[in-house]
Amino acid sequence: MTTDLRTKLMPHERMLWSGIPAQGWMFTSSDIFLIPFSVLWLGFVTFWEFGVHDNGAPWFFMLWGAMFLVVGLFFFIGRFVLDAWLRRQTSYAVTDQRILIARAAPWARFTAIEFDRLPEMTLVGEGRPRSSVRFGAAAALNNRSLTIWTPSLDPVPQFLGIPDAAHVFAMISDASRKARASR
């Protein structure tokens, strides 16, 4: 369920492009580290849980391990499910005046970036069938919290996993240049 961005257009604003992010499971370059980390995490927690159970330790230790097991399951599979679900509810558009990004409830969010306020723009994954266009610099690793695990929650606005991202990037650059020249 994506948001119809035509309802967000201002008077006399014209939509140049619209799209949605990649659907289903999406892997990022950080997964080269995150997947092995999550496997190690789950391996250690499983070892812990069996050790606690086999040694007849108090129930508190079993619950303590269960908490880490739930976190490990999120690291291993839950983050992909959450990210896919969030992307399924997201819509993108480029107009002759702005960049529009909308996500439906329960974490509804609408972002509009006017071309004269457009921050640094980056094309990520150029040459792939689906690439991303980021509008702003990447946050420092220590400030990214769950965004490294779930790209859809990244606070930097972006068109995540779109087809022909290089074309969209060029379209935005051109529309931005025209918008600035007309002012």
PDB file of C-alpha atoms in Angstrom:
ATOM      1  CA  MET A   1       0.000   0.000   0.000  1.00  0.00           C
ATOM      2  CA  THR A   2       1.864   3.061  -1.246  1.00  0.00           C
ATOM      3  CA  THR A   3       0.842   6.688  -1.057  1.00  0.00           C
ATOM      4  CA  ASP A   4      -0.480   8.357  -4.196  1.00  0.00           C
ATOM      5  CA  LEU A   5       1.909  11.282  -4.484  1.00  0.00           C
ATOM      6  CA  ARG A   6      -0.321  13.109  -6.972  1.00  0.00           C
ATOM      7  CA  THR A   7      -2.333  14.245  -3.940  1.00  0.00           C
ATOM      8  CA  LYS A   8       0.799  15.974  -2.598  1.00  0.00           C
ATOM      9  CA  LEU A   9       1.386  18.149  -5.669  1.00  0.00           C
ATOM     10  CA  MET A  10       1.198  21.930  -5.334  1.00  0.00           C
ATOM     11  CA  PRO A  11      -0.816  23.994  -7.832  1.00  0.00           C
ATOM     12  CA  HIS A  12       0.898  24.084 -11.245  1.00  0.00           C
ATOM     13  CA  GLU A  13       3.411  21.429 -10.194  1.00  0.00           C
ATOM     14  CA  ARG A  14       4.072  18.738 -12.780  1.00  0.00           C
ATOM     15  CA  MET A  15       5.227  15.177 -12.017  1.00  0.00           C
ATOM     16  CA  LEU A  16       8.246  14.130 -14.094  1.00  0.00           C
ATOM     17  CA  TRP A  17       8.851  10.650 -12.651  1.00  0.00           C
ATOM     18  CA  SER A  18       7.384   8.373 -10.005  1.00  0.00           C
ATOM     19  CA  GLY A  19       8.423   5.005  -8.684  1.00  0.00           C
ATOM     20  CA  ILE A  20       8.740   2.656  -5.762  1.00  0.00           C
ATOM     21  CA  PRO A  21      11.770   1.077  -4.113  1.00  0.00           C
ATOM     22  CA  ALA A  22      12.935  -2.462  -4.808  1.00  0.00           C
ATOM     23  CA  GLN A  23      10.451  -4.954  -3.396  1.00  0.00           C
ATOM     24  CA  GLY A  24      11.234  -8.092  -1.410  1.00  0.00           C
ATOM     25  CA  TRP A  25      14.543  -8.843   0.240  1.00  0.00           C
ATOM     26  CA  MET A  26      17.274  -6.363  -0.557  1.00  0.00           C
ATOM     27  CA  PHE A  27      20.915  -6.801   0.301  1.00  0.00           C
ATOM     28  CA  THR A  28      23.286  -3.865   0.791  1.00  0.00           C
ATOM     29  CA  SER A  29      27.063  -3.662   0.864  1.00  0.00           C
ATOM     30  CA  SER A  30      27.021  -3.661   4.682  1.00  0.00           C
ATOM     31  CA  ASP A  31      25.505  -7.163   4.643  1.00  0.00           C
ATOM     32  CA  ILE A  32      28.948  -8.551   3.844  1.00  0.00           C
ATOM     33  CA  PHE A  33      29.716  -7.864   7.527  1.00  0.00           C
ATOM     34  CA  LEU A  34      26.241  -7.961   9.078  1.00  0.00           C
ATOM     35  CA  ILE A  35      25.271 -11.450   7.945  1.00  0.00           C
ATOM     36  CA  PRO A  36      28.384 -13.159   9.364  1.00  0.00           C
ATOM     37  CA  PHE A  37      28.005 -11.085  12.552  1.00  0.00           C
ATOM     38  CA  SER A  38      24.388 -12.209  12.956  1.00  0.00           C
ATOM     39  CA  VAL A  39      25.376 -15.860  12.379  1.00  0.00           C
ATOM     40  CA  LEU A  40      28.093 -15.578  15.048  1.00  0.00           C
ATOM     41  CA  TRP A  41      25.641 -13.869  17.413  1.00  0.00           C
ATOM     42  CA  LEU A  42      23.048 -16.612  16.952  1.00  0.00           C
ATOM     43  CA  GLY A  43      25.723 -19.297  17.303  1.00  0.00           C
ATOM     44  CA  PHE A  44      26.918 -17.897  20.608  1.00  0.00           C
ATOM     45  CA  VAL A  45      23.381 -17.444  21.966  1.00  0.00           C
ATOM     46  CA  THR A  46      22.449 -20.995  20.949  1.00  0.00           C
ATOM     47  CA  PHE A  47      25.582 -22.309  22.692  1.00  0.00           C
ATOM     48  CA  TRP A  48      24.626 -20.245  25.766  1.00  0.00           C
ATOM     49  CA  GLU A  49      21.036 -21.496  25.827  1.00  0.00           C
ATOM     50  CA  PHE A  50      22.031 -25.163  25.500  1.00  0.00           C
ATOM     51  CA  GLY A  51      24.704 -24.716  28.165  1.00  0.00           C
ATOM     52  CA  VAL A  52      22.249 -23.111  30.568  1.00  0.00           C
ATOM     53  CA  HIS A  53      19.662 -25.815  29.925  1.00  0.00           C
ATOM     54  CA  ASP A  54      22.112 -28.736  30.208  1.00  0.00           C
ATOM     55  CA  ASN A  55      23.664 -27.437  33.443  1.00  0.00           C
ATOM     56  CA  GLY A  56      20.327 -26.769  35.142  1.00  0.00           C
ATOM     57  CA  ALA A  57      21.073 -23.078  35.698  1.00  0.00           C
ATOM     58  CA  PRO A  58      18.380 -20.834  37.220  1.00  0.00           C
ATOM     59  CA  TRP A  59      15.534 -19.764  34.935  1.00  0.00           C
ATOM     60  CA  PHE A  60      16.865 -16.180  34.936  1.00  0.00           C
ATOM     61  CA  PHE A  61      19.843 -17.272  32.801  1.00  0.00           C
ATOM     62  CA  MET A  62      17.509 -18.974  30.321  1.00  0.00           C
ATOM     63  CA  LEU A  63      15.420 -15.766  30.042  1.00  0.00           C
ATOM     64  CA  TRP A  64      18.570 -13.665  29.710  1.00  0.00           C
ATOM     65  CA  GLY A  65      19.698 -15.810  26.793  1.00  0.00           C
ATOM     66  CA  ALA A  66      16.209 -15.765  25.240  1.00  0.00           C
ATOM     67  CA  MET A  67      16.347 -11.967  25.087  1.00  0.00           C
ATOM     68  CA  PHE A  68      19.606 -12.168  23.117  1.00  0.00           C
ATOM     69  CA  LEU A  69      18.108 -14.911  20.939  1.00  0.00           C
ATOM     70  CA  VAL A  70      15.244 -12.591  19.931  1.00  0.00           C
ATOM     71  CA  VAL A  71      17.741  -9.822  19.098  1.00  0.00           C
ATOM     72  CA  GLY A  72      19.825 -12.306  17.104  1.00  0.00           C
ATOM     73  CA  LEU A  73      16.784 -13.455  15.138  1.00  0.00           C
ATOM     74  CA  PHE A  74      16.033  -9.822  14.286  1.00  0.00           C
ATOM     75  CA  PHE A  75      19.647  -9.346  13.143  1.00  0.00           C
ATOM     76  CA  PHE A  76      19.506 -12.508  11.048  1.00  0.00           C
ATOM     77  CA  ILE A  77      16.048 -12.363   9.433  1.00  0.00           C
ATOM     78  CA  GLY A  78      13.709  -9.838  11.065  1.00  0.00           C
ATOM     79  CA  ARG A  79      15.551  -6.831   9.689  1.00  0.00           C
ATOM     80  CA  PHE A  80      15.012  -8.053   6.123  1.00  0.00           C
ATOM     81  CA  VAL A  81      11.300  -8.583   6.779  1.00  0.00           C
ATOM     82  CA  LEU A  82      10.916  -5.126   8.384  1.00  0.00           C
ATOM     83  CA  ASP A  83      12.862  -3.428   5.592  1.00  0.00           C
ATOM     84  CA  ALA A  84      10.824  -5.150   2.851  1.00  0.00           C
ATOM     85  CA  TRP A  85       7.586  -4.227   4.610  1.00  0.00           C
ATOM     86  CA  LEU A  86       8.621  -0.553   4.912  1.00  0.00           C
ATOM     87  CA  ARG A  87       9.698  -0.376   1.273  1.00  0.00           C
ATOM     88  CA  ARG A  88       6.352  -1.862   0.179  1.00  0.00           C
ATOM     89  CA  GLN A  89       4.667   1.198   1.732  1.00  0.00           C
ATOM     90  CA  THR A  90       6.993   3.775   0.156  1.00  0.00           C
ATOM     91  CA  SER A  91       6.544   5.930  -2.967  1.00  0.00           C
ATOM     92  CA  TYR A  92       8.895   8.315  -4.745  1.00  0.00           C
ATOM     93  CA  ALA A  93       8.372  11.159  -7.205  1.00  0.00           C
ATOM     94  CA  VAL A  94      10.303  13.879  -8.977  1.00  0.00           C
ATOM     95  CA  THR A  95       8.347  16.951 -10.006  1.00  0.00           C
ATOM     96  CA  ASP A  96       9.450  20.044 -11.845  1.00  0.00           C
ATOM     97  CA  GLN A  97       9.940  21.693  -8.409  1.00  0.00           C
ATOM     98  CA  ARG A  98      10.647  19.046  -5.760  1.00  0.00           C
ATOM     99  CA  ILE A  99      11.673  15.556  -4.693  1.00  0.00           C
ATOM    100  CA  LEU A 100       8.828  13.705  -2.913  1.00  0.00           C
ATOM    101  CA  ILE A 101       9.125  10.640  -0.669  1.00  0.00           C
ATOM    102  CA  ALA A 102       6.131   9.197   1.191  1.00  0.00           C
ATOM    103  CA  ARG A 103       5.723   6.206   3.476  1.00  0.00           C
ATOM    104  CA  ALA A 104       2.312   4.991   4.655  1.00  0.00           C
ATOM    105  CA  ALA A 105       1.296   4.214   8.252  1.00  0.00           C
ATOM    106  CA  PRO A 106       2.161   3.053  10.871  1.00  0.00           C
ATOM    107  CA  TRP A 107       5.483   4.877  10.417  1.00  0.00           C
ATOM    108  CA  ALA A 108       4.001   7.417   8.050  1.00  0.00           C
ATOM    109  CA  ARG A 109       6.399  10.030   6.812  1.00  0.00           C
ATOM    110  CA  PHE A 110       6.349  12.565   3.990  1.00  0.00           C
ATOM    111  CA  THR A 111       9.484  14.317   2.777  1.00  0.00           C
ATOM    112  CA  ALA A 112       9.584  17.074   0.164  1.00  0.00           C
ATOM    113  CA  ILE A 113      12.874  18.634  -0.883  1.00  0.00           C
ATOM    114  CA  GLU A 114      12.680  21.725  -3.048  1.00  0.00           C
ATOM    115  CA  PHE A 115      15.343  21.940  -5.720  1.00  0.00           C
ATOM    116  CA  ASP A 116      16.824  25.166  -4.345  1.00  0.00           C
ATOM    117  CA  ARG A 117      17.373  23.346  -1.016  1.00  0.00           C
ATOM    118  CA  LEU A 118      18.630  20.112  -2.531  1.00  0.00           C
ATOM    119  CA  PRO A 119      21.602  18.844  -0.521  1.00  0.00           C
ATOM    120  CA  GLU A 120      24.510  16.797  -1.838  1.00  0.00           C
ATOM    121  CA  MET A 121      23.150  14.107  -4.151  1.00  0.00           C
ATOM    122  CA  THR A 122      24.841  10.706  -4.514  1.00  0.00           C
ATOM    123  CA  LEU A 123      24.243   7.813  -6.882  1.00  0.00           C
ATOM    124  CA  VAL A 124      24.893   4.558  -5.002  1.00  0.00           C
ATOM    125  CA  GLY A 125      25.433   1.289  -6.869  1.00  0.00           C
ATOM    126  CA  GLU A 126      25.687   2.720 -10.361  1.00  0.00           C
ATOM    127  CA  GLY A 127      25.534   0.062 -13.044  1.00  0.00           C
ATOM    128  CA  ARG A 128      23.374  -2.350 -11.050  1.00  0.00           C
ATOM    129  CA  PRO A 129      19.825  -3.131 -12.203  1.00  0.00           C
ATOM    130  CA  ARG A 130      18.541  -1.299  -9.109  1.00  0.00           C
ATOM    131  CA  SER A 131      20.559   1.499  -7.529  1.00  0.00           C
ATOM    132  CA  SER A 132      19.855   4.280  -5.032  1.00  0.00           C
ATOM    133  CA  VAL A 133      19.915   8.075  -5.106  1.00  0.00           C
ATOM    134  CA  ARG A 134      20.728   9.674  -1.735  1.00  0.00           C
ATOM    135  CA  PHE A 135      19.887  13.284  -0.920  1.00  0.00           C
ATOM    136  CA  GLY A 136      22.442  14.226   1.723  1.00  0.00           C
ATOM    137  CA  ALA A 137      25.638  12.872   3.207  1.00  0.00           C
ATOM    138  CA  ALA A 138      25.634   9.497   4.927  1.00  0.00           C
ATOM    139  CA  ALA A 139      25.448   9.665   8.703  1.00  0.00           C
ATOM    140  CA  ALA A 140      28.525   8.669  10.687  1.00  0.00           C
ATOM    141  CA  LEU A 141      28.557   4.983  11.607  1.00  0.00           C
ATOM    142  CA  ASN A 142      28.080   5.728  15.315  1.00  0.00           C
ATOM    143  CA  ASN A 143      24.969   7.838  14.534  1.00  0.00           C
ATOM    144  CA  ARG A 144      23.224   5.299  12.325  1.00  0.00           C
ATOM    145  CA  SER A 145      21.647   3.050  15.009  1.00  0.00           C
ATOM    146  CA  LEU A 146      19.257   0.657  13.246  1.00  0.00           C
ATOM    147  CA  THR A 147      19.726   2.223   9.815  1.00  0.00           C
ATOM    148  CA  ILE A 148      22.737   0.044   9.079  1.00  0.00           C
ATOM    149  CA  TRP A 149      20.467  -2.963   9.688  1.00  0.00           C
ATOM    150  CA  THR A 150      17.334  -1.547   8.029  1.00  0.00           C
ATOM    151  CA  PRO A 151      18.072   0.800   5.097  1.00  0.00           C
ATOM    152  CA  SER A 152      14.453   2.018   4.916  1.00  0.00           C
ATOM    153  CA  LEU A 153      14.874   3.681   8.313  1.00  0.00           C
ATOM    154  CA  ASP A 154      17.889   5.726   7.229  1.00  0.00           C
ATOM    155  CA  PRO A 155      17.212   9.379   8.145  1.00  0.00           C
ATOM    156  CA  VAL A 156      18.903  10.574   4.945  1.00  0.00           C
ATOM    157  CA  PRO A 157      16.191  10.905   2.267  1.00  0.00           C
ATOM    158  CA  GLN A 158      16.780   8.524  -0.626  1.00  0.00           C
ATOM    159  CA  PHE A 159      15.283   6.700  -3.563  1.00  0.00           C
ATOM    160  CA  LEU A 160      16.231   3.209  -2.437  1.00  0.00           C
ATOM    161  CA  GLY A 161      16.725   0.469  -5.021  1.00  0.00           C
ATOM    162  CA  ILE A 162      15.092   2.056  -8.065  1.00  0.00           C
ATOM    163  CA  PRO A 163      15.509   0.872 -11.650  1.00  0.00           C
ATOM    164  CA  ASP A 164      17.542   3.136 -13.942  1.00  0.00           C
ATOM    165  CA  ALA A 165      18.747   5.290 -11.058  1.00  0.00           C
ATOM    166  CA  ALA A 166      21.358   6.984 -13.263  1.00  0.00           C
ATOM    167  CA  HIS A 167      18.561   8.326 -15.490  1.00  0.00           C
ATOM    168  CA  VAL A 168      16.603   9.576 -12.442  1.00  0.00           C
ATOM    169  CA  PHE A 169      19.791  11.153 -11.044  1.00  0.00           C
ATOM    170  CA  ALA A 170      20.365  13.003 -14.346  1.00  0.00           C
ATOM    171  CA  MET A 171      16.687  14.048 -14.471  1.00  0.00           C
ATOM    172  CA  ILE A 172      16.906  15.529 -10.962  1.00  0.00           C
ATOM    173  CA  SER A 173      20.161  17.333 -11.789  1.00  0.00           C
ATOM    174  CA  ASP A 174      18.606  18.801 -14.924  1.00  0.00           C
ATOM    175  CA  ALA A 175      15.318  19.786 -13.225  1.00  0.00           C
ATOM    176  CA  SER A 176      17.256  21.327 -10.345  1.00  0.00           C
ATOM    177  CA  ARG A 177      19.409  23.349 -12.725  1.00  0.00           C
ATOM    178  CA  LYS A 178      16.291  24.586 -14.592  1.00  0.00           C
ATOM    179  CA  ALA A 179      14.516  25.467 -11.323  1.00  0.00           C
ATOM    180  CA  ARG A 180      17.511  27.484 -10.119  1.00  0.00           C
ATOM    181  CA  ALA A 181      17.868  29.266 -13.481  1.00  0.00           C
ATOM    182  CA  SER A 182      14.209  30.328 -13.487  1.00  0.00           C
ATOM    183  CA  ARG A 183      14.443  31.986 -10.078  1.00  0.00           C
TER     184      ARG A 183
END
